[in-house]
Amino acid sequence: MSQHIGKLCRSTASSLLFLLLVDVGVSGESTSKENAAVTRITAQPSLLTTPKQWHLLVTQTPAKEKAKEGETVVLNCHYSSPQHPSLTDLMVRWYKEDEKGQMDLLQNNVTILPNNSRVFMSGDLSQGDASLMILNVTINDHGIYFCEVTLPDGKVVTGDGTKLRIRRALGLFGIEESIGTIIGVVAAGIGGVVVLIIVLTPQLRRCALCTTQGSRQA
């Protein structure tokens, strides 16, 4: 009886050992397959998408503009990008250059001049229109105006500028001229008088000598 029990125990132990080895083999094979799958996945090169660069065109028209004192002036500025049809996230800046230097008029789409409601943006930015409107222009508004657009990546694109000249009435027969023309006319008049004096001075001296000699002879 004891011998029979011993054989049964050994047979049971052998069966358990065989099942254990089979399970380990299966688990090891499954783990190897998973590792192989992971290896294949990580071995594939990652696809990196490079963002498209902005190519923005900023156009200012006209290149030169004239206006009389008290008039309203619109300086056109349009921009477009073939790669990015949506233009809502762009920032616009307007500034003016004259003999006094550079002065900011509008920054981040907002007028920054203190106590000045004459200058503001009149265009629709979503349509690429950043035109600037100046109400009741004065002599001090003359200068070169630049439209500057900042892209989301920080790149800045500036237009070629618009030169604004202001004309004013002289009050003489209703004549209106620009500041540059007025200065030119005055300078030319002064120069003509100086030249005339230089030319006539020797002749006046001769006449004076002739008069003096004639009076002496008499």
C-alpha atoms as a PDB file:
ATOM      1  CA  MET A   1       0.000   0.000   0.000  1.00  0.00           C
ATOM      2  CA  SER A   2       2.765   2.411   0.903  1.00  0.00           C
ATOM      3  CA  GLN A   3       4.526   1.613  -2.346  1.00  0.00           C
ATOM      4  CA  HIS A   4       1.370   2.434  -4.287  1.00  0.00           C
ATOM      5  CA  ILE A   5       0.989   5.768  -2.495  1.00  0.00           C
ATOM      6  CA  GLY A   6       4.642   6.592  -3.212  1.00  0.00           C
ATOM      7  CA  LYS A   7       4.217   5.906  -6.936  1.00  0.00           C
ATOM      8  CA  LEU A   8       1.101   8.050  -6.971  1.00  0.00           C
ATOM      9  CA  CYS A   9       2.906  10.952  -5.281  1.00  0.00           C
ATOM     10  CA  ARG A  10       5.824  10.722  -7.697  1.00  0.00           C
ATOM     11  CA  SER A  11       3.432  10.643 -10.668  1.00  0.00           C
ATOM     12  CA  THR A  12       1.549  13.685  -9.349  1.00  0.00           C
ATOM     13  CA  ALA A  13       4.797  15.580  -8.760  1.00  0.00           C
ATOM     14  CA  SER A  14       5.978  14.814 -12.286  1.00  0.00           C
ATOM     15  CA  SER A  15       2.679  16.062 -13.719  1.00  0.00           C
ATOM     16  CA  LEU A  16       2.866  19.286 -11.733  1.00  0.00           C
ATOM     17  CA  LEU A  17       6.466  19.835 -12.798  1.00  0.00           C
ATOM     18  CA  PHE A  18       5.512  19.281 -16.442  1.00  0.00           C
ATOM     19  CA  LEU A  19       2.624  21.739 -16.228  1.00  0.00           C
ATOM     20  CA  LEU A  20       4.897  24.304 -14.558  1.00  0.00           C
ATOM     21  CA  LEU A  21       7.488  23.977 -17.287  1.00  0.00           C
ATOM     22  CA  VAL A  22       4.841  24.314 -20.007  1.00  0.00           C
ATOM     23  CA  ASP A  23       3.385  27.440 -18.359  1.00  0.00           C
ATOM     24  CA  VAL A  24       6.826  28.999 -18.026  1.00  0.00           C
ATOM     25  CA  GLY A  25       7.555  28.195 -21.637  1.00  0.00           C
ATOM     26  CA  VAL A  26       4.305  29.734 -22.800  1.00  0.00           C
ATOM     27  CA  SER A  27       4.782  32.825 -20.635  1.00  0.00           C
ATOM     28  CA  GLY A  28       8.344  33.226 -21.829  1.00  0.00           C
ATOM     29  CA  GLU A  29       7.223  32.896 -25.451  1.00  0.00           C
ATOM     30  CA  SER A  30       4.465  35.488 -24.901  1.00  0.00           C
ATOM     31  CA  THR A  31       6.889  37.862 -23.213  1.00  0.00           C
ATOM     32  CA  SER A  32       9.353  37.453 -26.049  1.00  0.00           C
ATOM     33  CA  LYS A  33       6.636  38.238 -28.570  1.00  0.00           C
ATOM     34  CA  GLU A  34       5.612  41.368 -26.637  1.00  0.00           C
ATOM     35  CA  ASN A  35       9.230  42.495 -26.399  1.00  0.00           C
ATOM     36  CA  ALA A  36       9.645  41.932 -30.105  1.00  0.00           C
ATOM     37  CA  ALA A  37       6.516  43.963 -30.809  1.00  0.00           C
ATOM     38  CA  VAL A  38       7.778  46.786 -28.606  1.00  0.00           C
ATOM     39  CA  THR A  39      11.123  46.635 -30.339  1.00  0.00           C
ATOM     40  CA  ARG A  40       9.494  46.858 -33.742  1.00  0.00           C
ATOM     41  CA  ILE A  41       7.382  49.827 -32.658  1.00  0.00           C
ATOM     42  CA  THR A  42      10.260  51.790 -31.193  1.00  0.00           C
ATOM     43  CA  ALA A  43      12.449  50.989 -34.130  1.00  0.00           C
ATOM     44  CA  GLN A  44      10.146  52.853 -36.497  1.00  0.00           C
ATOM     45  CA  PRO A  45      11.382  56.398 -37.180  1.00  0.00           C
ATOM     46  CA  SER A  46       9.168  59.164 -35.749  1.00  0.00           C
ATOM     47  CA  LEU A  47       7.578  61.508 -38.245  1.00  0.00           C
ATOM     48  CA  LEU A  48       8.185  65.148 -37.228  1.00  0.00           C
ATOM     49  CA  THR A  49       5.986  67.744 -38.877  1.00  0.00           C
ATOM     50  CA  THR A  50       7.754  71.036 -39.541  1.00  0.00           C
ATOM     51  CA  PRO A  51       5.431  74.046 -39.254  1.00  0.00           C
ATOM     52  CA  LYS A  52       5.062  76.073 -42.405  1.00  0.00           C
ATOM     53  CA  GLN A  53       6.885  79.380 -42.404  1.00  0.00           C
ATOM     54  CA  TRP A  54       4.921  82.583 -42.850  1.00  0.00           C
ATOM     55  CA  HIS A  55       5.437  84.486 -46.073  1.00  0.00           C
ATOM     56  CA  LEU A  56       3.566  87.763 -45.613  1.00  0.00           C
ATOM     57  CA  LEU A  57       3.263  90.538 -48.189  1.00  0.00           C
ATOM     58  CA  VAL A  58       2.566  94.047 -46.845  1.00  0.00           C
ATOM     59  CA  THR A  59       1.522  96.688 -49.390  1.00  0.00           C
ATOM     60  CA  GLN A  60       1.062 100.403 -48.713  1.00  0.00           C
ATOM     61  CA  THR A  61      -0.690 102.670 -51.208  1.00  0.00           C
ATOM     62  CA  PRO A  62      -0.226 105.278 -52.434  1.00  0.00           C
ATOM     63  CA  ALA A  63       3.488 105.953 -52.100  1.00  0.00           C
ATOM     64  CA  LYS A  64       2.744 109.700 -51.794  1.00  0.00           C
ATOM     65  CA  GLU A  65      -0.388 111.423 -50.516  1.00  0.00           C
ATOM     66  CA  LYS A  66      -1.400 115.088 -50.332  1.00  0.00           C
ATOM     67  CA  ALA A  67      -4.100 116.683 -48.235  1.00  0.00           C
ATOM     68  CA  LYS A  68      -5.276 120.108 -47.124  1.00  0.00           C
ATOM     69  CA  GLU A  69      -5.542 121.171 -43.522  1.00  0.00           C
ATOM     70  CA  GLY A  70      -8.785 119.951 -41.983  1.00  0.00           C
ATOM     71  CA  GLU A  71      -9.311 117.072 -44.420  1.00  0.00           C
ATOM     72  CA  THR A  72      -9.582 113.350 -43.589  1.00  0.00           C
ATOM     73  CA  VAL A  73      -6.802 111.091 -44.892  1.00  0.00           C
ATOM     74  CA  VAL A  74      -6.799 107.302 -45.259  1.00  0.00           C
ATOM     75  CA  LEU A  75      -3.410 105.597 -45.623  1.00  0.00           C
ATOM     76  CA  ASN A  76      -3.971 102.146 -47.113  1.00  0.00           C
ATOM     77  CA  CYS A  77      -2.155  99.058 -45.816  1.00  0.00           C
ATOM     78  CA  HIS A  78      -3.052  95.540 -46.969  1.00  0.00           C
ATOM     79  CA  TYR A  79      -1.336  92.249 -46.202  1.00  0.00           C
ATOM     80  CA  SER A  80      -1.806  88.653 -47.345  1.00  0.00           C
ATOM     81  CA  SER A  81      -0.254  85.203 -46.904  1.00  0.00           C
ATOM     82  CA  PRO A  82      -0.888  82.331 -49.350  1.00  0.00           C
ATOM     83  CA  GLN A  83      -0.024  79.692 -46.708  1.00  0.00           C
ATOM     84  CA  HIS A  84      -2.255  81.184 -43.983  1.00  0.00           C
ATOM     85  CA  PRO A  85      -5.634  82.441 -45.167  1.00  0.00           C
ATOM     86  CA  SER A  86      -6.625  83.298 -41.569  1.00  0.00           C
ATOM     87  CA  LEU A  87      -5.078  86.604 -40.500  1.00  0.00           C
ATOM     88  CA  THR A  88      -6.803  87.152 -37.155  1.00  0.00           C
ATOM     89  CA  ASP A  89      -3.788  86.591 -34.880  1.00  0.00           C
ATOM     90  CA  LEU A  90      -1.518  89.262 -36.354  1.00  0.00           C
ATOM     91  CA  MET A  91      -0.439  92.454 -34.615  1.00  0.00           C
ATOM     92  CA  VAL A  92      -0.244  95.766 -36.482  1.00  0.00           C
ATOM     93  CA  ARG A  93       1.848  98.823 -35.666  1.00  0.00           C
ATOM     94  CA  TRP A  94       1.839 102.221 -37.376  1.00  0.00           C
ATOM     95  CA  TYR A  95       4.603 104.781 -36.888  1.00  0.00           C
ATOM     96  CA  LYS A  96       5.626 108.067 -38.479  1.00  0.00           C
ATOM     97  CA  GLU A  97       9.073 109.410 -39.390  1.00  0.00           C
ATOM     98  CA  ASP A  98       9.814 113.117 -39.888  1.00  0.00           C
ATOM     99  CA  GLU A  99      12.537 115.653 -39.130  1.00  0.00           C
ATOM    100  CA  LYS A 100      11.842 115.202 -35.394  1.00  0.00           C
ATOM    101  CA  GLY A 101      12.481 111.446 -35.478  1.00  0.00           C
ATOM    102  CA  GLN A 102      10.169 108.445 -35.138  1.00  0.00           C
ATOM    103  CA  MET A 103       6.817 108.437 -33.346  1.00  0.00           C
ATOM    104  CA  ASP A 104       4.517 105.477 -32.705  1.00  0.00           C
ATOM    105  CA  LEU A 105       0.874 106.047 -33.619  1.00  0.00           C
ATOM    106  CA  LEU A 106      -0.732 102.637 -33.218  1.00  0.00           C
ATOM    107  CA  GLN A 107       0.577  99.470 -31.580  1.00  0.00           C
ATOM    108  CA  ASN A 108      -1.017  96.033 -31.102  1.00  0.00           C
ATOM    109  CA  ASN A 109      -4.000  97.286 -33.103  1.00  0.00           C
ATOM    110  CA  VAL A 110      -4.678 100.103 -30.605  1.00  0.00           C
ATOM    111  CA  THR A 111      -3.983 103.843 -30.862  1.00  0.00           C
ATOM    112  CA  ILE A 112      -1.329 104.824 -28.325  1.00  0.00           C
ATOM    113  CA  LEU A 113      -1.281 108.602 -28.797  1.00  0.00           C
ATOM    114  CA  PRO A 114      -2.408 110.303 -25.569  1.00  0.00           C
ATOM    115  CA  ASN A 115      -5.518 112.489 -25.834  1.00  0.00           C
ATOM    116  CA  ASN A 116      -5.693 111.961 -29.587  1.00  0.00           C
ATOM    117  CA  SER A 117      -8.884 110.693 -31.169  1.00  0.00           C
ATOM    118  CA  ARG A 118      -7.930 111.777 -34.696  1.00  0.00           C
ATOM    119  CA  VAL A 119      -5.852 108.690 -35.536  1.00  0.00           C
ATOM    120  CA  PHE A 120      -7.290 105.191 -35.564  1.00  0.00           C
ATOM    121  CA  MET A 121      -7.401 102.005 -37.638  1.00  0.00           C
ATOM    122  CA  SER A 122     -10.199 101.893 -40.182  1.00  0.00           C
ATOM    123  CA  GLY A 123      -9.629  98.497 -41.842  1.00  0.00           C
ATOM    124  CA  ASP A 124     -10.749  94.941 -41.087  1.00  0.00           C
ATOM    125  CA  LEU A 125      -7.764  92.945 -39.853  1.00  0.00           C
ATOM    126  CA  SER A 126      -9.444  89.604 -40.556  1.00  0.00           C
ATOM    127  CA  GLN A 127      -9.502  90.609 -44.224  1.00  0.00           C
ATOM    128  CA  GLY A 128      -5.885  91.795 -44.221  1.00  0.00           C
ATOM    129  CA  ASP A 129      -6.826  95.494 -44.144  1.00  0.00           C
ATOM    130  CA  ALA A 130      -4.857  97.597 -41.636  1.00  0.00           C
ATOM    131  CA  SER A 131      -5.546 101.027 -43.169  1.00  0.00           C
ATOM    132  CA  LEU A 132      -5.013 104.096 -40.987  1.00  0.00           C
ATOM    133  CA  MET A 133      -7.392 107.064 -40.867  1.00  0.00           C
ATOM    134  CA  ILE A 134      -6.375 110.565 -39.758  1.00  0.00           C
ATOM    135  CA  LEU A 135      -9.132 113.085 -39.092  1.00  0.00           C
ATOM    136  CA  ASN A 136      -8.740 116.858 -39.412  1.00  0.00           C
ATOM    137  CA  VAL A 137      -5.104 116.764 -40.542  1.00  0.00           C
ATOM    138  CA  THR A 138      -2.756 119.550 -39.515  1.00  0.00           C
ATOM    139  CA  ILE A 139       0.655 120.747 -40.612  1.00  0.00           C
ATOM    140  CA  ASN A 140       2.235 118.575 -37.912  1.00  0.00           C
ATOM    141  CA  ASP A 141       0.876 115.429 -39.563  1.00  0.00           C
ATOM    142  CA  HIS A 142       3.306 115.614 -42.482  1.00  0.00           C
ATOM    143  CA  GLY A 143       5.893 112.814 -42.640  1.00  0.00           C
ATOM    144  CA  ILE A 144       6.380 109.236 -43.819  1.00  0.00           C
ATOM    145  CA  TYR A 145       3.969 106.650 -42.376  1.00  0.00           C
ATOM    146  CA  PHE A 146       4.917 102.971 -42.060  1.00  0.00           C
ATOM    147  CA  CYS A 147       2.642  99.954 -41.537  1.00  0.00           C
ATOM    148  CA  GLU A 148       4.319  97.093 -39.630  1.00  0.00           C
ATOM    149  CA  VAL A 149       2.845  93.605 -39.136  1.00  0.00           C
ATOM    150  CA  THR A 150       4.163  91.128 -36.536  1.00  0.00           C
ATOM    151  CA  LEU A 151       3.623  87.400 -37.196  1.00  0.00           C
ATOM    152  CA  PRO A 152       2.916  84.792 -34.482  1.00  0.00           C
ATOM    153  CA  ASP A 153       6.506  83.514 -34.780  1.00  0.00           C
ATOM    154  CA  GLY A 154       7.862  87.001 -34.020  1.00  0.00           C
ATOM    155  CA  LYS A 155       8.847  87.912 -37.571  1.00  0.00           C
ATOM    156  CA  VAL A 156       8.186  91.553 -38.492  1.00  0.00           C
ATOM    157  CA  VAL A 157       7.201  92.680 -42.001  1.00  0.00           C
ATOM    158  CA  THR A 158       7.080  96.420 -42.819  1.00  0.00           C
ATOM    159  CA  GLY A 159       5.569  98.216 -45.805  1.00  0.00           C
ATOM    160  CA  ASP A 160       7.473 100.645 -48.014  1.00  0.00           C
ATOM    161  CA  GLY A 161       5.826 103.652 -46.388  1.00  0.00           C
ATOM    162  CA  THR A 162       3.515 106.472 -47.508  1.00  0.00           C
ATOM    163  CA  LYS A 163       4.766 110.068 -47.627  1.00  0.00           C
ATOM    164  CA  LEU A 164       2.079 112.501 -46.493  1.00  0.00           C
ATOM    165  CA  ARG A 165       2.328 116.187 -47.453  1.00  0.00           C
ATOM    166  CA  ILE A 166      -0.022 118.790 -46.014  1.00  0.00           C
ATOM    167  CA  ARG A 167      -1.150 121.840 -47.984  1.00  0.00           C
ATOM    168  CA  ARG A 168      -2.467 125.012 -46.394  1.00  0.00           C
ATOM    169  CA  ALA A 169      -4.133 128.215 -47.612  1.00  0.00           C
ATOM    170  CA  LEU A 170      -1.876 131.289 -47.662  1.00  0.00           C
ATOM    171  CA  GLY A 171      -4.828 133.662 -47.609  1.00  0.00           C
ATOM    172  CA  LEU A 172      -3.553 135.407 -50.733  1.00  0.00           C
ATOM    173  CA  PHE A 173      -6.078 135.072 -53.587  1.00  0.00           C
ATOM    174  CA  GLY A 174      -7.001 131.631 -52.237  1.00  0.00           C
ATOM    175  CA  ILE A 175      -3.621 130.161 -53.199  1.00  0.00           C
ATOM    176  CA  GLU A 176      -2.833 126.801 -51.569  1.00  0.00           C
ATOM    177  CA  GLU A 177       0.628 125.322 -51.496  1.00  0.00           C
ATOM    178  CA  SER A 178       2.476 122.648 -49.598  1.00  0.00           C
ATOM    179  CA  ILE A 179       4.953 123.508 -46.883  1.00  0.00           C
ATOM    180  CA  GLY A 180       7.895 122.526 -49.062  1.00  0.00           C
ATOM    181  CA  THR A 181       6.688 124.744 -51.900  1.00  0.00           C
ATOM    182  CA  ILE A 182       6.213 127.699 -49.562  1.00  0.00           C
ATOM    183  CA  ILE A 183       9.729 127.376 -48.190  1.00  0.00           C
ATOM    184  CA  GLY A 184      11.111 127.051 -51.713  1.00  0.00           C
ATOM    185  CA  VAL A 185       9.334 130.182 -52.941  1.00  0.00           C
ATOM    186  CA  VAL A 186      10.513 132.239 -49.965  1.00  0.00           C
ATOM    187  CA  ALA A 187      14.096 131.032 -50.336  1.00  0.00           C
ATOM    188  CA  ALA A 188      14.069 131.746 -54.056  1.00  0.00           C
ATOM    189  CA  GLY A 189      12.747 135.266 -53.437  1.00  0.00           C
ATOM    190  CA  ILE A 190      15.429 136.033 -50.864  1.00  0.00           C
ATOM    191  CA  GLY A 191      18.100 134.649 -53.144  1.00  0.00           C
ATOM    192  CA  GLY A 192      16.869 136.761 -56.052  1.00  0.00           C
ATOM    193  CA  VAL A 193      17.011 139.937 -53.979  1.00  0.00           C
ATOM    194  CA  VAL A 194      20.560 139.148 -52.839  1.00  0.00           C
ATOM    195  CA  VAL A 195      21.707 138.506 -56.421  1.00  0.00           C
ATOM    196  CA  LEU A 196      20.065 141.709 -57.603  1.00  0.00           C
ATOM    197  CA  ILE A 197      21.840 143.719 -54.915  1.00  0.00           C
ATOM    198  CA  ILE A 198      25.194 142.185 -55.834  1.00  0.00           C
ATOM    199  CA  VAL A 199      24.716 142.914 -59.533  1.00  0.00           C
ATOM    200  CA  LEU A 200      23.465 146.452 -59.116  1.00  0.00           C
ATOM    201  CA  THR A 201      25.943 147.570 -56.445  1.00  0.00           C
ATOM    202  CA  PRO A 202      28.859 148.357 -58.904  1.00  0.00           C
ATOM    203  CA  GLN A 203      26.512 150.261 -61.212  1.00  0.00           C
ATOM    204  CA  LEU A 204      25.122 152.288 -58.347  1.00  0.00           C
ATOM    205  CA  ARG A 205      28.652 153.160 -57.324  1.00  0.00           C
ATOM    206  CA  ARG A 206      29.486 154.367 -60.841  1.00  0.00           C
ATOM    207  CA  CYS A 207      26.372 156.476 -60.942  1.00  0.00           C
ATOM    208  CA  ALA A 208      27.261 157.994 -57.608  1.00  0.00           C
ATOM    209  CA  LEU A 209      30.792 158.832 -58.836  1.00  0.00           C
ATOM    210  CA  CYS A 210      29.437 160.355 -62.045  1.00  0.00           C
ATOM    211  CA  THR A 211      27.038 162.504 -60.086  1.00  0.00           C
ATOM    212  CA  THR A 212      29.791 163.665 -57.731  1.00  0.00           C
ATOM    213  CA  GLN A 213      32.186 164.546 -60.562  1.00  0.00           C
ATOM    214  CA  GLY A 214      29.473 166.436 -62.462  1.00  0.00           C
ATOM    215  CA  SER A 215      28.624 168.550 -59.471  1.00  0.00           C
ATOM    216  CA  ARG A 216      32.273 169.418 -58.945  1.00  0.00           C
ATOM    217  CA  GLN A 217      32.753 170.497 -62.562  1.00  0.00           C
ATOM    218  CA  ALA A 218      29.702 172.677 -62.380  1.00  0.00           C
END
